[in-house]
PDB file of C-alpha atoms in Angstrom:
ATOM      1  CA  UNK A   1      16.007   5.079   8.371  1.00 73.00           C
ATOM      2  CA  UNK A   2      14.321   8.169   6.836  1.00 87.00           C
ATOM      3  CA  UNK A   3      11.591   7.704   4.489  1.00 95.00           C
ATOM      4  CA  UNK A   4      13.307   7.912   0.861  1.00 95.00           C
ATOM      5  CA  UNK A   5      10.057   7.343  -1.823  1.00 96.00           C
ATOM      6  CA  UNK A   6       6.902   9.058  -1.706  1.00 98.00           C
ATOM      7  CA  UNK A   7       4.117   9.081  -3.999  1.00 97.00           C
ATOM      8  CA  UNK A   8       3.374  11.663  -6.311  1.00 95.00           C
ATOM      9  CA  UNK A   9       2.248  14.902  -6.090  1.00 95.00           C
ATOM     10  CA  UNK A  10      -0.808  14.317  -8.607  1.00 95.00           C
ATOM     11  CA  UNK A  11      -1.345  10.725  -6.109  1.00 96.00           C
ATOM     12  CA  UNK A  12      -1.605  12.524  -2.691  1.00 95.00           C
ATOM     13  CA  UNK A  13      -3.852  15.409  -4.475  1.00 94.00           C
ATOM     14  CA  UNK A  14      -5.932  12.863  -5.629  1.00 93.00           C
ATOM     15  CA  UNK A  15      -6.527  11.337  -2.307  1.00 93.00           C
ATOM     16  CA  UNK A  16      -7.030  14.948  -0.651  1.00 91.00           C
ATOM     17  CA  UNK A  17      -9.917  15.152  -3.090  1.00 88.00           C
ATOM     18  CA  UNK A  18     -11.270  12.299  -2.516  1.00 88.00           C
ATOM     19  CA  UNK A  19     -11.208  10.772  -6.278  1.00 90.00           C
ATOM     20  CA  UNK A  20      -8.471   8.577  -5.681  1.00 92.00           C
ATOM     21  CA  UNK A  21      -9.812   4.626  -5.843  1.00 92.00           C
ATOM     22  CA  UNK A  22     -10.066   2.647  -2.796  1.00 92.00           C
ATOM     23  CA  UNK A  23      -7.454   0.301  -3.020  1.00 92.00           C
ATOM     24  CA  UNK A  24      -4.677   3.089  -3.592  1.00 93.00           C
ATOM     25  CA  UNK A  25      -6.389   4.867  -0.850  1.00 93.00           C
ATOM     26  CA  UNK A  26      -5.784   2.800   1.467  1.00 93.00           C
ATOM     27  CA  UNK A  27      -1.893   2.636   0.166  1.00 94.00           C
ATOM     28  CA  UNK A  28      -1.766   6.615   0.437  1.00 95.00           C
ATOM     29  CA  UNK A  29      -3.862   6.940   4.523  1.00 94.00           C
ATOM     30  CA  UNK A  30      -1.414   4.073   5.855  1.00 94.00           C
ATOM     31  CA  UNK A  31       1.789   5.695   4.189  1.00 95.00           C
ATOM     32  CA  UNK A  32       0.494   9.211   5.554  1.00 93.00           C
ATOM     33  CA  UNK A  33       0.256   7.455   9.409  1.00 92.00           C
ATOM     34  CA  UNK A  34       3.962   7.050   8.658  1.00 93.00           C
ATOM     35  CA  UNK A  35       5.310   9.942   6.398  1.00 94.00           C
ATOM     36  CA  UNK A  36       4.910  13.529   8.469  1.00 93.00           C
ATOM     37  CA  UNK A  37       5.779  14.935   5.436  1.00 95.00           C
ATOM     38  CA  UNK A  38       3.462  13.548   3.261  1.00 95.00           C
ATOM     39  CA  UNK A  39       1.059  13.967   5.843  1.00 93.00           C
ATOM     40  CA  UNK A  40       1.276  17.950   6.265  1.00 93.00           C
ATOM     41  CA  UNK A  41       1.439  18.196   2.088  1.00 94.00           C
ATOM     42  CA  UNK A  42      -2.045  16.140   2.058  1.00 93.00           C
ATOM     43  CA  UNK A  43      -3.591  18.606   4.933  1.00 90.00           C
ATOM     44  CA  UNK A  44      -2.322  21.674   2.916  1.00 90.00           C
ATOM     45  CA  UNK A  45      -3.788  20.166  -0.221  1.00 90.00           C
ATOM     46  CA  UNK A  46      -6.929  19.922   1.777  1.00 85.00           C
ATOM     47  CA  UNK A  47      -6.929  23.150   3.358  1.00 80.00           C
ATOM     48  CA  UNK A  48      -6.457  24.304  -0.399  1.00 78.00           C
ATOM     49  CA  UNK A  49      -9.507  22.742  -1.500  1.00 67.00           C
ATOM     50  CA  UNK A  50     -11.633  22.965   1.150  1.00 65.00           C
ATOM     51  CA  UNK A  51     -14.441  24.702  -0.817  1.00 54.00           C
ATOM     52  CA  UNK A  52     -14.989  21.309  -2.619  1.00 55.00           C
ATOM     53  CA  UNK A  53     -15.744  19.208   0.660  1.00 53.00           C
ATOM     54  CA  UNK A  54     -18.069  21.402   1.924  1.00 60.00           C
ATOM     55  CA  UNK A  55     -20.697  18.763   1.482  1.00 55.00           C
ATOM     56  CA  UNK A  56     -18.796  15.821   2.564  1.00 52.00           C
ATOM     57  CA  UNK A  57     -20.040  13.498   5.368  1.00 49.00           C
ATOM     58  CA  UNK A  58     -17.833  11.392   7.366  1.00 46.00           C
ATOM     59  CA  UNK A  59     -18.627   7.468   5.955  1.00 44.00           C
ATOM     60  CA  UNK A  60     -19.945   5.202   9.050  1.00 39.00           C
ATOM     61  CA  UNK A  61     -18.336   2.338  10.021  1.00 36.00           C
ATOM     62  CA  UNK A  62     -21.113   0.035   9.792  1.00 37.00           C
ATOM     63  CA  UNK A  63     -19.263  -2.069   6.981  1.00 44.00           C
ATOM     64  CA  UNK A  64     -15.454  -3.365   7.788  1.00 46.00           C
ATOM     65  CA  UNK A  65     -14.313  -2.251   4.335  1.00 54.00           C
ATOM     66  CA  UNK A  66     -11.696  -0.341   3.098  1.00 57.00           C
ATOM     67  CA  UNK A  67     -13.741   2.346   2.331  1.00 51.00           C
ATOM     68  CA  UNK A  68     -14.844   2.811   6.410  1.00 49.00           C
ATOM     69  CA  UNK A  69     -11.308   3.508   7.577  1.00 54.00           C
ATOM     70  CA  UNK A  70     -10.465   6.025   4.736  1.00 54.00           C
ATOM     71  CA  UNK A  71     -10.957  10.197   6.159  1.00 46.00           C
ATOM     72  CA  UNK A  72     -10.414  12.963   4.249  1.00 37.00           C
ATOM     73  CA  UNK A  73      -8.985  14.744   6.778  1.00 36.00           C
ATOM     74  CA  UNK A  74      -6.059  12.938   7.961  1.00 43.00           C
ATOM     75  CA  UNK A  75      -4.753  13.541  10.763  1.00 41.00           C
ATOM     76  CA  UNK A  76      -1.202  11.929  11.948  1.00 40.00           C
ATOM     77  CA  UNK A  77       1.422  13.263  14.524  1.00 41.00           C
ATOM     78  CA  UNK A  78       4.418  15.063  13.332  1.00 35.00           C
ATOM     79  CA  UNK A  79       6.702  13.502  15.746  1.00 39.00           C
ATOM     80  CA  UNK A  80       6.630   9.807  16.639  1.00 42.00           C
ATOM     81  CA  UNK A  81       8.770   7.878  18.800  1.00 39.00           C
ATOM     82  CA  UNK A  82      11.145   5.026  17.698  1.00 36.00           C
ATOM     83  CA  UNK A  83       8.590   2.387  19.459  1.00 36.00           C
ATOM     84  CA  UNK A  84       5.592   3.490  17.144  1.00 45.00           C
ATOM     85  CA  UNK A  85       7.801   2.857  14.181  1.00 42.00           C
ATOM     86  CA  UNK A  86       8.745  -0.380  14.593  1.00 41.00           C
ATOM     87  CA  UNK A  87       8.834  -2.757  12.140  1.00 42.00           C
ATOM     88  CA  UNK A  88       5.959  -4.870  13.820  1.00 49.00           C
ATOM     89  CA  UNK A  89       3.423  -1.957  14.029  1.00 76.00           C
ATOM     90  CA  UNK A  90       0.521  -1.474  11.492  1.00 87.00           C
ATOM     91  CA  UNK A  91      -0.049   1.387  10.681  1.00 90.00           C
ATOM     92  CA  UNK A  92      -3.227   3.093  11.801  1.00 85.00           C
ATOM     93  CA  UNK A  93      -5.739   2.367   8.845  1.00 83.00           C
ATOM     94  CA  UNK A  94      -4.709  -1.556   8.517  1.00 86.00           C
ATOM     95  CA  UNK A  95      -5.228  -1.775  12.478  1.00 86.00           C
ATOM     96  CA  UNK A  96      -9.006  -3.156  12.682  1.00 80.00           C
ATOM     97  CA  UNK A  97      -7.964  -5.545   9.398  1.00 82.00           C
ATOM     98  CA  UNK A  98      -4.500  -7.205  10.767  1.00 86.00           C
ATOM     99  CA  UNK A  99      -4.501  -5.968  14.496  1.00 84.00           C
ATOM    100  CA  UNK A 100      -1.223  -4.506  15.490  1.00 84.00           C
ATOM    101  CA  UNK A 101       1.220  -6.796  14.887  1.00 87.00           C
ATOM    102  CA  UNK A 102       2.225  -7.781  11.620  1.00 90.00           C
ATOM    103  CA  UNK A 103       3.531 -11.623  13.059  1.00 88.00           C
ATOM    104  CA  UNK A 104      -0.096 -12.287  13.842  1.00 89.00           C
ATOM    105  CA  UNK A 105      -1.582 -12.011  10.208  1.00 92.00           C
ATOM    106  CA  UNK A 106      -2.831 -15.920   9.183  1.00 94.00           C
ATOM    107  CA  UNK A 107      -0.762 -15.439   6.060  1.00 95.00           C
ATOM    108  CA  UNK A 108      -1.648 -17.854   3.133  1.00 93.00           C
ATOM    109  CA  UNK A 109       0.866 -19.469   0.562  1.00 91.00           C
ATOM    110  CA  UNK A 110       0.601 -18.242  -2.567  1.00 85.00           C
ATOM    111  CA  UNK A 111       4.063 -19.777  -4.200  1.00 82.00           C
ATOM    112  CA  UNK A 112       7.257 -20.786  -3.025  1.00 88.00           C
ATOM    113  CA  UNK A 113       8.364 -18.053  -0.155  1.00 93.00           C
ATOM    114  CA  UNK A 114       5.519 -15.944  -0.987  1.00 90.00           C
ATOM    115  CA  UNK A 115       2.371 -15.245   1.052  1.00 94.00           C
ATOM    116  CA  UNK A 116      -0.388 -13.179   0.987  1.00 93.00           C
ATOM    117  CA  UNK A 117      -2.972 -12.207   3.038  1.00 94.00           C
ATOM    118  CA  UNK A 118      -6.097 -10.321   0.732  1.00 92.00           C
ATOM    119  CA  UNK A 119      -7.845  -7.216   2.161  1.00 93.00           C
ATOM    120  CA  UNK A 120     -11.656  -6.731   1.463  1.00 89.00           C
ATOM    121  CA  UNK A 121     -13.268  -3.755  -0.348  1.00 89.00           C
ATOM    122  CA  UNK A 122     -16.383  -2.138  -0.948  1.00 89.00           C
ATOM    123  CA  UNK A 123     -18.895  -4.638  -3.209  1.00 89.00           C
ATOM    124  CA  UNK A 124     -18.708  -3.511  -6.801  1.00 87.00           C
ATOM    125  CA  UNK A 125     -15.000  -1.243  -6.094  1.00 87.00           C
ATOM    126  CA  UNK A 126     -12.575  -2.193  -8.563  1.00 86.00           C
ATOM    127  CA  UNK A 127      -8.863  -3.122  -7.797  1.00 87.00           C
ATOM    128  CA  UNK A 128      -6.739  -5.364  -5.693  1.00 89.00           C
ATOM    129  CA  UNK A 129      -5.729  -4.691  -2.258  1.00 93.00           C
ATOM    130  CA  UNK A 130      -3.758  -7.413  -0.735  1.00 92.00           C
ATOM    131  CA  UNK A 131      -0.539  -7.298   2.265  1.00 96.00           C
ATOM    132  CA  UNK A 132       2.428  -9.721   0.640  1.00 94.00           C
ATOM    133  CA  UNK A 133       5.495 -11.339   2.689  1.00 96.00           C
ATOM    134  CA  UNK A 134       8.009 -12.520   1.067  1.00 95.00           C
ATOM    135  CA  UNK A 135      10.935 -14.681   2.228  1.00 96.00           C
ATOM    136  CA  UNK A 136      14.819 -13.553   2.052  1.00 97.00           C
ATOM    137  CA  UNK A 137      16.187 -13.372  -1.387  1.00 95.00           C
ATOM    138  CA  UNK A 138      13.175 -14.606  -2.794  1.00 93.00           C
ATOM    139  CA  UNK A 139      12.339 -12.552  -6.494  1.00 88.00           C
ATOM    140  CA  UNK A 140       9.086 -11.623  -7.571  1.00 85.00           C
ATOM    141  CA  UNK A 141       8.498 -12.707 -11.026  1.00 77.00           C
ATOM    142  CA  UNK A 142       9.388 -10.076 -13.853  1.00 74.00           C
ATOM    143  CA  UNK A 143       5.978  -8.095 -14.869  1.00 67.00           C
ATOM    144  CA  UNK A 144       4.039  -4.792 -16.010  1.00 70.00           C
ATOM    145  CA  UNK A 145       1.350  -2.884 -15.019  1.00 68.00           C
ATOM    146  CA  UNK A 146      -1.965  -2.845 -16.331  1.00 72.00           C
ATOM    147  CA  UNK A 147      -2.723   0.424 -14.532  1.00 79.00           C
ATOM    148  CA  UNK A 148      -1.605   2.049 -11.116  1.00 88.00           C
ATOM    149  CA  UNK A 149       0.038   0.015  -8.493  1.00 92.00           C
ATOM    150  CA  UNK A 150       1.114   1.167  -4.950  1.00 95.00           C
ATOM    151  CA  UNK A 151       3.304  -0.862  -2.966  1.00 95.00           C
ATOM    152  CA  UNK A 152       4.239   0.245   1.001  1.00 97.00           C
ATOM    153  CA  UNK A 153       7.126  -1.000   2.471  1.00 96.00           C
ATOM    154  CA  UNK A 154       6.208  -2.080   6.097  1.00 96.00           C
ATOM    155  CA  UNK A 155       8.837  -4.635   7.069  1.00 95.00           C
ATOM    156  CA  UNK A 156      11.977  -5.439   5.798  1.00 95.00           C
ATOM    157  CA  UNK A 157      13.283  -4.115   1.606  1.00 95.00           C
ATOM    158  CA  UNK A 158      13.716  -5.272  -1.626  1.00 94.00           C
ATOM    159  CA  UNK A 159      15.092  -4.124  -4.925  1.00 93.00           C
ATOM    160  CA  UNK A 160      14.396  -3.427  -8.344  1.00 89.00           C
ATOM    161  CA  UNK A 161      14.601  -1.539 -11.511  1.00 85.00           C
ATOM    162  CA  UNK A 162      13.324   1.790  -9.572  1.00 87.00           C
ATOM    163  CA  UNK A 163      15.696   1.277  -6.348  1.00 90.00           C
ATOM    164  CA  UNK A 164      16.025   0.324  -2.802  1.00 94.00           C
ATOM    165  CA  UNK A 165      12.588   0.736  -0.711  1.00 96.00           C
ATOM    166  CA  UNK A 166      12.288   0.085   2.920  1.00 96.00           C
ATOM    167  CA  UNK A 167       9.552   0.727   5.783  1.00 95.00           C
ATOM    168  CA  UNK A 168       7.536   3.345   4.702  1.00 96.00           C
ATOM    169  CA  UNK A 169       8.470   4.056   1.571  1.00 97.00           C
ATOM    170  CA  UNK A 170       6.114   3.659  -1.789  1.00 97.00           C
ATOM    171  CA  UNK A 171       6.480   2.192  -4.869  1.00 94.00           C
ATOM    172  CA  UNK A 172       4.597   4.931  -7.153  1.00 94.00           C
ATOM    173  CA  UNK A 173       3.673   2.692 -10.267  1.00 89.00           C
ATOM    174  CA  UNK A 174       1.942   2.520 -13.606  1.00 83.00           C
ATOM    175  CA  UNK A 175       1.537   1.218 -16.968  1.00 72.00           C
ATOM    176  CA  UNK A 176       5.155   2.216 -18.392  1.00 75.00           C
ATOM    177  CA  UNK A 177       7.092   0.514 -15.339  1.00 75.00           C
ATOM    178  CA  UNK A 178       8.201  -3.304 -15.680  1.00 81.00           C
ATOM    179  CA  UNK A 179      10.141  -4.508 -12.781  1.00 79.00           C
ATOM    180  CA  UNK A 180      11.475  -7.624 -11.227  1.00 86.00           C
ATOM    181  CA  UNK A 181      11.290  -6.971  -6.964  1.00 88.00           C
ATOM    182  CA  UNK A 182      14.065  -9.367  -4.917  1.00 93.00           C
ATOM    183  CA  UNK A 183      13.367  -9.282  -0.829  1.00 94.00           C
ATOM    184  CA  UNK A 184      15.984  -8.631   1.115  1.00 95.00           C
ATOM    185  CA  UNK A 185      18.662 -11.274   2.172  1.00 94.00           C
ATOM    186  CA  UNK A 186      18.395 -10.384   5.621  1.00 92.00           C
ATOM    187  CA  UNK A 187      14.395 -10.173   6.646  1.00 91.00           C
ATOM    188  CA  UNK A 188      12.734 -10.028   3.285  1.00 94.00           C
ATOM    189  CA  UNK A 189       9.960  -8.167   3.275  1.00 96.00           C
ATOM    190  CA  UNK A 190       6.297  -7.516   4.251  1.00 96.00           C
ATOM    191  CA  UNK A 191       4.001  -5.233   1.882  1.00 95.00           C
ATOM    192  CA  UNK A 192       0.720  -3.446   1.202  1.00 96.00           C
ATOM    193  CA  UNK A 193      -0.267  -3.934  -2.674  1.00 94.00           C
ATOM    194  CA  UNK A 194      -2.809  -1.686  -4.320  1.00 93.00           C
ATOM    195  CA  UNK A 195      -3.751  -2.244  -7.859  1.00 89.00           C
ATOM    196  CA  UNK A 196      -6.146  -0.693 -10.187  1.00 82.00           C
ATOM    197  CA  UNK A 197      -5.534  -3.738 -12.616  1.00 72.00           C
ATOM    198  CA  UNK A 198      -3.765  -7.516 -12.790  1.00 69.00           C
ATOM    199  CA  UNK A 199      -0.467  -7.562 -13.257  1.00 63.00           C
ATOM    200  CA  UNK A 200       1.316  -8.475 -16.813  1.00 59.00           C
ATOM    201  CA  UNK A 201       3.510 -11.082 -16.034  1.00 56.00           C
ATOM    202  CA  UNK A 202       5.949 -12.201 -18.758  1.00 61.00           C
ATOM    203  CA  UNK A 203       6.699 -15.790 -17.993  1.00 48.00           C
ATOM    204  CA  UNK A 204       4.747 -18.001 -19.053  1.00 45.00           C
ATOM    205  CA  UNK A 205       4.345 -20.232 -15.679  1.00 49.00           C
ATOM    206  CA  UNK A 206       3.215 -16.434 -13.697  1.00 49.00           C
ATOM    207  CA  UNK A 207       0.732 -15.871 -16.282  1.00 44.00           C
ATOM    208  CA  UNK A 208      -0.745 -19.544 -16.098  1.00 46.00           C
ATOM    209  CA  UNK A 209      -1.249 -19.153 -12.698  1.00 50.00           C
ATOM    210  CA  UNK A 210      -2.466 -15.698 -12.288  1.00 46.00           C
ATOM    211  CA  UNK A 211      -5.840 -17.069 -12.303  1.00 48.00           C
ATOM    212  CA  UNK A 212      -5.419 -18.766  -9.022  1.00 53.00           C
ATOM    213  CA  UNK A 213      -3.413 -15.706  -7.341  1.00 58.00           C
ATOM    214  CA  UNK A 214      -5.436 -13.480  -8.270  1.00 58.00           C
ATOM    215  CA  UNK A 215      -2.939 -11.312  -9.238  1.00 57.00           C
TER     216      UNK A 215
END
């Protein structure tokens, strides 16, 4: 199944400059190990700018954050075969987080067929950065943005108020979007959430909660 959603333009040139936050960066570098197309615009982009990374050092790998797996030069094949795009593989940036197979992850509960499985950052970074499974059929509660939000399709779909997304495609949100995701009845669906901000939930049992999610 061809990937259908991509980010923005304004997204992917803000992670070819390297001002993009953390959290959505990680989003973008693991949707770019997928998306060859989205790969070659982020190269031209950088090829475009190169003048303002003349200065840049590669970031050492001394810390297992975010932040150490994130290059501003990404480089992905074009072609891939069917086997790399499997729906158990990880993409290249989650590898050294998850490993390779998504089955593996020690997922925690976080409601009823929901789990979650939260992914460190850099001390002091702001956002959220978290891989979500969720069980056939099962909806998300309703809610708004209090910021950006990336979501990457790695296993499975769901629906909403934007469309259909499946493996590999992203969920482009902000501040204006409210939505209400459903999993697929067949496999549900496995995620990777980026958020600049908590969510704004509009029941009243999500927002009581929220403190213990973490959302």
């Amino acid at each position: 199944m061809p990937i259908i959603h991509h980010p923005d333009d304004a997204t992917l040139m803000s992670f070819a400059a390297g001002s993009l936050g953390e959290a959505l960066s990680a989003v973008i570098a693991s949707h770019i190990d997928l998306c060859p197309r989205c790969a070659a615009e982020v190269r031209q982009m950088e090829h475009v700018g190169a003048a303002l990374f003349d200065g840049l050092k590669p970031t050492g790998m001394s810390s297992l954050t975010v932040a150490s797996l994130l290059r501003h030069d990404v480089s992905v094949k074009a072609e891939r075969t069917e086997t790399e795009v499997a729906g158990g593989i990880v993409p290249g940036p989650l590898t050294r987080f998850v490993g390779a197979d998504l089955d593996q992850i020690p997922w925690k509960r976080l409601g009823i067929g929901v789990w979650h499985y939260p992914l460190p950052l850099s001390p002091g970074v702001k956002g959220d950065l978290r891989l979500l499974k969720v069980a056939p059929g099962q909806a998300m509660p309703e809610h708004g943005h209090g910021g950006a939000e990336l979501t990457l399709l790695l296993r499975g779909s769901y629906r909403d108020e934007v469309g259909t997304f499946r493996r590999g495609d992203v969920a482009d949100l902000d501040e204006d979007v409210e939505h209400r995701p459903v999993a697929s009845l067949d496999e549900g669906c496995i995620c990777l959430i980026a958020s600049e901000e908590k969510a704004r939930f509009r029941g009243l049992m999500a927002r009581l909660v929220q403190p213990l999610t973490g959302f």
